[in-house]
């Protein structure tokens, strides 16, 4: 599969999956860090997300929110406009359909 085919496949996915994959690619965030993002850590004006928490999994306990992997993992990242377009659609647009 080439890049064009991969992008075409991704276009068919719900916006939440496209957003998660784009965050992985363009921000370098870990899966748990993406799960730990809060709206309060997203600056739509300056196009910056702040990573403070992460989702973690422990067998027998399940998912829970906790600290990032290391203290240095707490950071702010400037991201491209198209990522914030997706975030805006989920946050301010028709979020019910975006999350399906």
PDB file of C-alpha atoms in Angstrom:
ATOM      1  CA  UNK A   1       0.000   0.000   0.000  1.00  0.00           C
ATOM      2  CA  UNK A   2       1.377   3.405  -0.922  1.00  0.00           C
ATOM      3  CA  UNK A   3       0.836   6.722   0.877  1.00  0.00           C
ATOM      4  CA  UNK A   4      -2.051   7.753  -1.377  1.00  0.00           C
ATOM      5  CA  UNK A   5      -3.921   4.494  -0.750  1.00  0.00           C
ATOM      6  CA  UNK A   6      -3.335   4.811   2.997  1.00  0.00           C
ATOM      7  CA  UNK A   7      -4.744   8.350   2.993  1.00  0.00           C
ATOM      8  CA  UNK A   8      -7.792   7.230   1.010  1.00  0.00           C
ATOM      9  CA  UNK A   9      -8.470   4.464   3.552  1.00  0.00           C
ATOM     10  CA  UNK A  10      -8.098   6.914   6.403  1.00  0.00           C
ATOM     11  CA  UNK A  11     -10.626   9.300   4.811  1.00  0.00           C
ATOM     12  CA  UNK A  12     -13.297   6.605   5.220  1.00  0.00           C
ATOM     13  CA  UNK A  13     -12.754   6.336   8.976  1.00  0.00           C
ATOM     14  CA  UNK A  14     -14.694   8.346  11.584  1.00  0.00           C
ATOM     15  CA  UNK A  15     -13.090  11.661  12.498  1.00  0.00           C
ATOM     16  CA  UNK A  16     -12.029  10.459  15.976  1.00  0.00           C
ATOM     17  CA  UNK A  17      -9.782   7.794  14.419  1.00  0.00           C
ATOM     18  CA  UNK A  18      -8.370  10.186  11.825  1.00  0.00           C
ATOM     19  CA  UNK A  19      -7.626  12.664  14.598  1.00  0.00           C
ATOM     20  CA  UNK A  20      -5.928  10.055  16.798  1.00  0.00           C
ATOM     21  CA  UNK A  21      -3.739   8.834  13.938  1.00  0.00           C
ATOM     22  CA  UNK A  22      -2.805  12.376  12.921  1.00  0.00           C
ATOM     23  CA  UNK A  23      -1.906  13.194  16.528  1.00  0.00           C
ATOM     24  CA  UNK A  24       0.338  10.116  16.652  1.00  0.00           C
ATOM     25  CA  UNK A  25       2.050  11.091  13.403  1.00  0.00           C
ATOM     26  CA  UNK A  26       2.401  14.859  13.766  1.00  0.00           C
ATOM     27  CA  UNK A  27       2.834  15.314  17.512  1.00  0.00           C
ATOM     28  CA  UNK A  28       4.775  12.261  18.616  1.00  0.00           C
ATOM     29  CA  UNK A  29       2.285  11.728  21.444  1.00  0.00           C
ATOM     30  CA  UNK A  30       1.997   8.274  22.965  1.00  0.00           C
ATOM     31  CA  UNK A  31      -1.388   6.514  22.827  1.00  0.00           C
ATOM     32  CA  UNK A  32      -1.948   7.075  26.536  1.00  0.00           C
ATOM     33  CA  UNK A  33      -1.090  10.763  26.215  1.00  0.00           C
ATOM     34  CA  UNK A  34      -3.709  11.165  23.486  1.00  0.00           C
ATOM     35  CA  UNK A  35      -6.234   9.482  25.774  1.00  0.00           C
ATOM     36  CA  UNK A  36      -5.269  11.822  28.599  1.00  0.00           C
ATOM     37  CA  UNK A  37      -5.816  15.051  26.645  1.00  0.00           C
ATOM     38  CA  UNK A  38      -8.367  17.456  28.097  1.00  0.00           C
ATOM     39  CA  UNK A  39     -10.147  20.315  26.362  1.00  0.00           C
ATOM     40  CA  UNK A  40      -8.597  22.637  28.944  1.00  0.00           C
ATOM     41  CA  UNK A  41      -5.159  21.680  27.583  1.00  0.00           C
ATOM     42  CA  UNK A  42      -6.013  22.649  24.009  1.00  0.00           C
ATOM     43  CA  UNK A  43      -5.330  26.244  22.960  1.00  0.00           C
ATOM     44  CA  UNK A  44      -7.298  26.868  19.761  1.00  0.00           C
ATOM     45  CA  UNK A  45      -5.961  30.423  19.353  1.00  0.00           C
ATOM     46  CA  UNK A  46      -2.253  29.569  19.393  1.00  0.00           C
ATOM     47  CA  UNK A  47      -2.677  26.006  17.990  1.00  0.00           C
ATOM     48  CA  UNK A  48      -0.940  24.389  20.963  1.00  0.00           C
ATOM     49  CA  UNK A  49      -1.830  21.310  22.991  1.00  0.00           C
ATOM     50  CA  UNK A  50      -0.475  20.766  26.486  1.00  0.00           C
ATOM     51  CA  UNK A  51       0.230  17.242  27.676  1.00  0.00           C
ATOM     52  CA  UNK A  52      -0.148  16.832  31.445  1.00  0.00           C
ATOM     53  CA  UNK A  53      -1.831  13.448  31.943  1.00  0.00           C
ATOM     54  CA  UNK A  54      -2.022  10.014  30.333  1.00  0.00           C
ATOM     55  CA  UNK A  55      -4.398   7.083  30.299  1.00  0.00           C
ATOM     56  CA  UNK A  56      -2.817   3.919  31.664  1.00  0.00           C
ATOM     57  CA  UNK A  57      -3.906   0.297  31.825  1.00  0.00           C
ATOM     58  CA  UNK A  58      -3.237  -2.213  34.575  1.00  0.00           C
ATOM     59  CA  UNK A  59      -4.452  -5.785  34.175  1.00  0.00           C
ATOM     60  CA  UNK A  60      -7.196  -6.520  36.663  1.00  0.00           C
ATOM     61  CA  UNK A  61      -7.706  -2.816  37.340  1.00  0.00           C
ATOM     62  CA  UNK A  62      -8.470  -1.402  33.894  1.00  0.00           C
ATOM     63  CA  UNK A  63      -7.957   2.076  32.472  1.00  0.00           C
ATOM     64  CA  UNK A  64      -7.208   5.027  34.703  1.00  0.00           C
ATOM     65  CA  UNK A  65      -5.831   8.528  34.305  1.00  0.00           C
ATOM     66  CA  UNK A  66      -2.422   9.232  35.774  1.00  0.00           C
ATOM     67  CA  UNK A  67       0.826  11.112  35.352  1.00  0.00           C
ATOM     68  CA  UNK A  68       2.746  11.029  32.081  1.00  0.00           C
ATOM     69  CA  UNK A  69       5.487   8.432  31.667  1.00  0.00           C
ATOM     70  CA  UNK A  70       8.199  10.879  32.787  1.00  0.00           C
ATOM     71  CA  UNK A  71       8.239  14.459  34.039  1.00  0.00           C
ATOM     72  CA  UNK A  72       9.827  15.531  30.734  1.00  0.00           C
ATOM     73  CA  UNK A  73       6.788  14.064  28.955  1.00  0.00           C
ATOM     74  CA  UNK A  74       4.763  17.000  30.269  1.00  0.00           C
ATOM     75  CA  UNK A  75       5.025  19.438  27.390  1.00  0.00           C
ATOM     76  CA  UNK A  76       3.313  21.856  25.018  1.00  0.00           C
ATOM     77  CA  UNK A  77       3.274  21.124  21.298  1.00  0.00           C
ATOM     78  CA  UNK A  78       2.395  23.418  18.388  1.00  0.00           C
ATOM     79  CA  UNK A  79       0.408  21.508  15.764  1.00  0.00           C
ATOM     80  CA  UNK A  80      -0.733  22.092  12.168  1.00  0.00           C
ATOM     81  CA  UNK A  81      -4.010  23.865  11.426  1.00  0.00           C
ATOM     82  CA  UNK A  82      -5.719  20.760  10.031  1.00  0.00           C
ATOM     83  CA  UNK A  83      -5.409  19.012  13.399  1.00  0.00           C
ATOM     84  CA  UNK A  84      -7.190  21.939  15.030  1.00  0.00           C
ATOM     85  CA  UNK A  85      -9.828  21.815  12.290  1.00  0.00           C
ATOM     86  CA  UNK A  86     -10.590  18.229  13.393  1.00  0.00           C
ATOM     87  CA  UNK A  87     -10.531  19.232  17.061  1.00  0.00           C
ATOM     88  CA  UNK A  88     -12.847  22.178  16.360  1.00  0.00           C
ATOM     89  CA  UNK A  89     -15.267  19.928  14.508  1.00  0.00           C
ATOM     90  CA  UNK A  90     -15.421  17.567  17.477  1.00  0.00           C
ATOM     91  CA  UNK A  91     -15.514  20.302  20.135  1.00  0.00           C
ATOM     92  CA  UNK A  92     -17.728  22.945  18.545  1.00  0.00           C
ATOM     93  CA  UNK A  93     -19.341  21.308  15.534  1.00  0.00           C
ATOM     94  CA  UNK A  94     -21.609  18.348  15.221  1.00  0.00           C
ATOM     95  CA  UNK A  95     -19.760  16.369  17.899  1.00  0.00           C
ATOM     96  CA  UNK A  96     -22.329  13.598  18.146  1.00  0.00           C
ATOM     97  CA  UNK A  97     -21.723  12.495  14.559  1.00  0.00           C
ATOM     98  CA  UNK A  98     -17.975  13.141  14.828  1.00  0.00           C
ATOM     99  CA  UNK A  99     -17.629  10.683  17.692  1.00  0.00           C
ATOM    100  CA  UNK A 100     -19.433   7.811  15.969  1.00  0.00           C
TER     101      UNK A 100
END
